[in-house]
């Protein structure tokens, strides 16, 4: 970046392209390293459980993400009273990844629509069906083929790597690890070219 600034007037188009690639690669590697560090720390950090409002966290993240994508039309709806007993820092990490994905994969929409909420669902665990509070993040993005859903949370696996969407392939792995630290589970439901919803429970 220093070379780009100091030599901007004397660079040829070829040299400028080389420097752009170096800078881009450096930023990508930095993001990759930071995600690896977050993943490593998740298993060793102590949970600080408290009563938190996931809606308040989500609104702050969405305000920031939409401000950075000021050239796009974004509309989001965050339900009220999304209370949870959870670690504020870790849930901020998880929601940042989920909402970042929602913004990223709605890039081709004239209007990006994102919803964060809570619904009661009947879930089966250990042979018993019980009603559970299930949080969700929903978008109207590109979606994906549900036959590939089992690979969603595998580290370094990216379903849309061939379609120009940036990422390290660790974001959803980090989210899953955060949810697992809270003894919950996470899954997704999606329709190609319609959108995706990520659901998760927290059992702390």
CSV table of C-alpha atoms in Angstrom, one decimal:
chain,number,residue,atom,x,y,z
A,1,UNK,CA,0.0,0.0,0.0
A,2,UNK,CA,2.9,2.3,0.7
A,3,UNK,CA,4.3,1.6,-2.7
A,4,UNK,CA,1.0,2.2,-4.3
A,5,UNK,CA,0.8,5.6,-2.7
A,6,UNK,CA,4.4,6.7,-3.2
A,7,UNK,CA,4.7,5.5,-6.8
A,8,UNK,CA,1.2,6.0,-8.1
A,9,UNK,CA,2.2,8.5,-10.8
A,10,UNK,CA,5.0,6.4,-12.2
A,11,UNK,CA,3.5,2.9,-12.2
A,12,UNK,CA,2.6,1.2,-15.4
A,13,UNK,CA,-0.8,-0.6,-15.7
A,14,UNK,CA,1.1,-3.9,-15.4
A,15,UNK,CA,2.9,-2.9,-12.2
A,16,UNK,CA,-0.3,-1.4,-10.7
A,17,UNK,CA,-2.0,-4.8,-11.3
A,18,UNK,CA,0.9,-6.6,-9.6
A,19,UNK,CA,0.6,-4.3,-6.5
A,20,UNK,CA,-3.2,-4.7,-6.4
A,21,UNK,CA,-2.8,-8.4,-6.3
A,22,UNK,CA,-0.2,-8.3,-3.5
A,23,UNK,CA,-2.4,-6.0,-1.4
A,24,UNK,CA,-5.5,-8.1,-2.1
A,25,UNK,CA,-3.7,-11.3,-1.2
A,26,UNK,CA,-2.3,-9.7,2.0
A,27,UNK,CA,-5.7,-8.6,3.1
A,28,UNK,CA,-7.2,-12.1,2.4
A,29,UNK,CA,-4.4,-13.7,4.3
A,30,UNK,CA,-4.9,-11.4,7.3
A,31,UNK,CA,-8.6,-12.3,7.3
A,32,UNK,CA,-7.8,-16.0,7.2
A,33,UNK,CA,-5.3,-15.7,10.1
A,34,UNK,CA,-7.7,-13.8,12.2
A,35,UNK,CA,-10.4,-16.4,11.6
A,36,UNK,CA,-8.0,-19.2,12.5
A,37,UNK,CA,-7.2,-17.4,15.8
A,38,UNK,CA,-10.9,-16.9,16.6
A,39,UNK,CA,-11.5,-20.6,15.9
A,40,UNK,CA,-8.6,-21.6,18.2
A,41,UNK,CA,-9.7,-19.3,21.0
A,42,UNK,CA,-13.3,-20.5,21.0
A,43,UNK,CA,-12.5,-23.8,22.7
A,44,UNK,CA,-10.3,-22.3,25.4
A,45,UNK,CA,-12.1,-19.1,26.3
A,46,UNK,CA,-14.3,-19.1,29.4
A,47,UNK,CA,-18.0,-18.5,28.8
A,48,UNK,CA,-19.3,-15.3,30.5
A,49,UNK,CA,-23.0,-16.1,30.6
A,50,UNK,CA,-25.4,-13.3,31.1
A,51,UNK,CA,-28.9,-12.2,30.1
A,52,UNK,CA,-28.4,-10.4,26.7
A,53,UNK,CA,-30.5,-9.0,23.9
A,54,UNK,CA,-29.5,-10.7,20.6
A,55,UNK,CA,-31.7,-8.1,18.8
A,56,UNK,CA,-29.7,-5.2,20.1
A,57,UNK,CA,-26.5,-6.9,19.0
A,58,UNK,CA,-27.9,-7.7,15.6
A,59,UNK,CA,-29.1,-4.1,15.1
A,60,UNK,CA,-25.7,-2.7,15.8
A,61,UNK,CA,-24.0,-5.1,13.4
A,62,UNK,CA,-26.6,-4.5,10.6
A,63,UNK,CA,-26.3,-0.7,11.0
A,64,UNK,CA,-22.5,-1.0,10.5
A,65,UNK,CA,-22.8,-3.5,7.6
A,66,UNK,CA,-25.4,-1.5,5.7
A,67,UNK,CA,-23.4,1.7,6.2
A,68,UNK,CA,-20.4,0.0,4.6
A,69,UNK,CA,-22.7,-1.1,1.7
A,70,UNK,CA,-24.1,2.4,1.3
A,71,UNK,CA,-24.4,2.0,-2.5
A,72,UNK,CA,-26.9,-0.8,-1.9
A,73,UNK,CA,-30.6,-0.9,-0.8
A,74,UNK,CA,-30.9,-2.8,2.4
A,75,UNK,CA,-34.0,-3.4,4.6
A,76,UNK,CA,-33.8,-5.4,7.8
A,77,UNK,CA,-36.3,-6.4,10.5
A,78,UNK,CA,-35.1,-7.4,13.9
A,79,UNK,CA,-37.7,-8.8,16.3
A,80,UNK,CA,-38.1,-7.3,19.7
A,81,UNK,CA,-37.2,-9.1,22.9
A,82,UNK,CA,-34.7,-11.6,21.6
A,83,UNK,CA,-33.4,-12.4,25.0
A,84,UNK,CA,-30.9,-15.2,25.7
A,85,UNK,CA,-28.6,-16.5,28.4
A,86,UNK,CA,-25.3,-16.4,26.5
A,87,UNK,CA,-21.8,-15.0,26.2
A,88,UNK,CA,-22.1,-11.5,24.7
A,89,UNK,CA,-18.7,-11.5,23.0
A,90,UNK,CA,-19.1,-14.9,21.4
A,91,UNK,CA,-22.7,-14.2,20.2
A,92,UNK,CA,-21.4,-11.0,18.7
A,93,UNK,CA,-18.9,-13.0,16.8
A,94,UNK,CA,-21.5,-15.5,15.6
A,95,UNK,CA,-24.1,-12.9,14.6
A,96,UNK,CA,-21.4,-10.8,12.8
A,97,UNK,CA,-20.6,-13.9,10.7
A,98,UNK,CA,-24.2,-14.8,10.0
A,99,UNK,CA,-25.3,-11.3,9.1
A,100,UNK,CA,-22.1,-10.6,7.1
A,101,UNK,CA,-23.0,-13.7,5.0
A,102,UNK,CA,-26.6,-12.3,4.6
A,103,UNK,CA,-25.3,-9.0,3.3
A,104,UNK,CA,-22.7,-10.7,1.1
A,105,UNK,CA,-25.1,-13.2,-0.5
A,106,UNK,CA,-27.8,-10.6,-1.2
A,107,UNK,CA,-25.3,-8.5,-3.2
A,108,UNK,CA,-27.2,-9.2,-6.5
A,109,UNK,CA,-30.6,-8.2,-5.2
A,110,UNK,CA,-32.1,-4.8,-5.9
A,111,UNK,CA,-33.2,-4.8,-2.3
A,112,UNK,CA,-31.5,-6.9,0.3
A,113,UNK,CA,-34.0,-8.1,2.9
A,114,UNK,CA,-32.7,-9.5,6.2
A,115,UNK,CA,-34.7,-10.7,9.2
A,116,UNK,CA,-33.5,-11.7,12.7
A,117,UNK,CA,-36.1,-13.3,14.9
A,118,UNK,CA,-37.3,-16.0,17.2
A,119,UNK,CA,-39.9,-18.7,16.8
A,120,UNK,CA,-41.0,-21.7,18.7
A,121,UNK,CA,-40.4,-25.0,17.0
A,122,UNK,CA,-41.0,-28.7,17.8
A,123,UNK,CA,-37.6,-30.3,17.8
A,124,UNK,CA,-36.7,-34.0,18.4
A,125,UNK,CA,-33.7,-34.8,20.6
A,126,UNK,CA,-32.9,-38.2,22.1
A,127,UNK,CA,-36.2,-39.6,20.8
A,128,UNK,CA,-38.3,-36.9,22.5
A,129,UNK,CA,-40.1,-34.0,20.8
A,130,UNK,CA,-40.1,-30.8,22.7
A,131,UNK,CA,-40.9,-27.1,22.0
A,132,UNK,CA,-37.8,-25.0,21.7
A,133,UNK,CA,-37.1,-21.3,21.3
A,134,UNK,CA,-35.2,-21.1,17.9
A,135,UNK,CA,-33.4,-18.0,16.8
A,136,UNK,CA,-33.0,-17.3,13.1
A,137,UNK,CA,-31.3,-15.1,10.5
A,138,UNK,CA,-33.1,-15.0,7.2
A,139,UNK,CA,-32.1,-13.4,3.9
A,140,UNK,CA,-33.4,-13.2,0.3
A,141,UNK,CA,-30.0,-14.0,-1.2
A,142,UNK,CA,-28.7,-16.5,-3.7
A,143,UNK,CA,-29.5,-19.5,-1.5
A,144,UNK,CA,-27.9,-22.9,-2.1
A,145,UNK,CA,-28.8,-26.5,-3.0
A,146,UNK,CA,-29.8,-28.3,0.2
A,147,UNK,CA,-28.1,-31.5,-0.9
A,148,UNK,CA,-24.9,-29.6,0.0
A,149,UNK,CA,-26.1,-28.5,3.4
A,150,UNK,CA,-24.1,-31.2,5.3
A,151,UNK,CA,-20.9,-29.5,4.2
A,152,UNK,CA,-21.9,-26.0,5.3
A,153,UNK,CA,-20.1,-26.0,8.6
A,154,UNK,CA,-16.9,-27.8,7.4
A,155,UNK,CA,-13.8,-25.6,7.8
A,156,UNK,CA,-12.5,-24.2,4.5
A,157,UNK,CA,-15.5,-25.3,2.5
A,158,UNK,CA,-17.2,-22.6,0.5
A,159,UNK,CA,-20.4,-23.4,-1.4
A,160,UNK,CA,-20.1,-20.3,-3.6
A,161,UNK,CA,-16.4,-20.1,-4.2
A,162,UNK,CA,-16.8,-20.3,-7.9
A,163,UNK,CA,-19.2,-17.3,-8.0
A,164,UNK,CA,-16.9,-14.5,-6.9
A,165,UNK,CA,-18.0,-14.3,-3.2
A,166,UNK,CA,-15.0,-13.5,-1.0
A,167,UNK,CA,-14.4,-15.4,2.3
A,168,UNK,CA,-12.0,-17.7,4.2
A,169,UNK,CA,-14.3,-20.7,4.5
A,170,UNK,CA,-14.2,-20.5,8.3
A,171,UNK,CA,-17.1,-18.1,9.1
A,172,UNK,CA,-19.8,-20.8,9.5
A,173,UNK,CA,-17.4,-23.1,11.3
A,174,UNK,CA,-16.9,-20.4,13.9
A,175,UNK,CA,-20.6,-19.8,14.2
A,176,UNK,CA,-21.2,-23.6,14.8
A,177,UNK,CA,-18.4,-23.7,17.4
A,178,UNK,CA,-20.0,-20.7,19.2
A,179,UNK,CA,-23.4,-22.4,19.2
A,180,UNK,CA,-21.9,-25.7,20.4
A,181,UNK,CA,-20.2,-23.8,23.3
A,182,UNK,CA,-23.7,-22.9,24.4
A,183,UNK,CA,-24.8,-26.5,24.0
A,184,UNK,CA,-27.1,-25.6,21.1
A,185,UNK,CA,-27.4,-26.7,17.5
A,186,UNK,CA,-27.5,-24.8,14.2
A,187,UNK,CA,-28.9,-25.7,10.8
A,188,UNK,CA,-29.9,-24.1,7.6
A,189,UNK,CA,-32.8,-24.2,5.2
A,190,UNK,CA,-32.4,-22.7,1.7
A,191,UNK,CA,-33.9,-22.4,-1.8
A,192,UNK,CA,-31.6,-21.5,-4.7
A,193,UNK,CA,-32.2,-17.9,-5.9
A,194,UNK,CA,-34.9,-17.4,-3.2
A,195,UNK,CA,-32.9,-17.1,0.1
A,196,UNK,CA,-31.5,-18.8,3.2
A,197,UNK,CA,-32.5,-19.1,6.8
A,198,UNK,CA,-30.0,-20.1,9.5
A,199,UNK,CA,-31.7,-21.5,12.7
A,200,UNK,CA,-29.9,-22.0,16.0
A,201,UNK,CA,-30.8,-22.9,19.6
A,202,UNK,CA,-28.9,-21.9,22.8
A,203,UNK,CA,-29.1,-24.2,25.8
A,204,UNK,CA,-26.8,-22.5,28.3
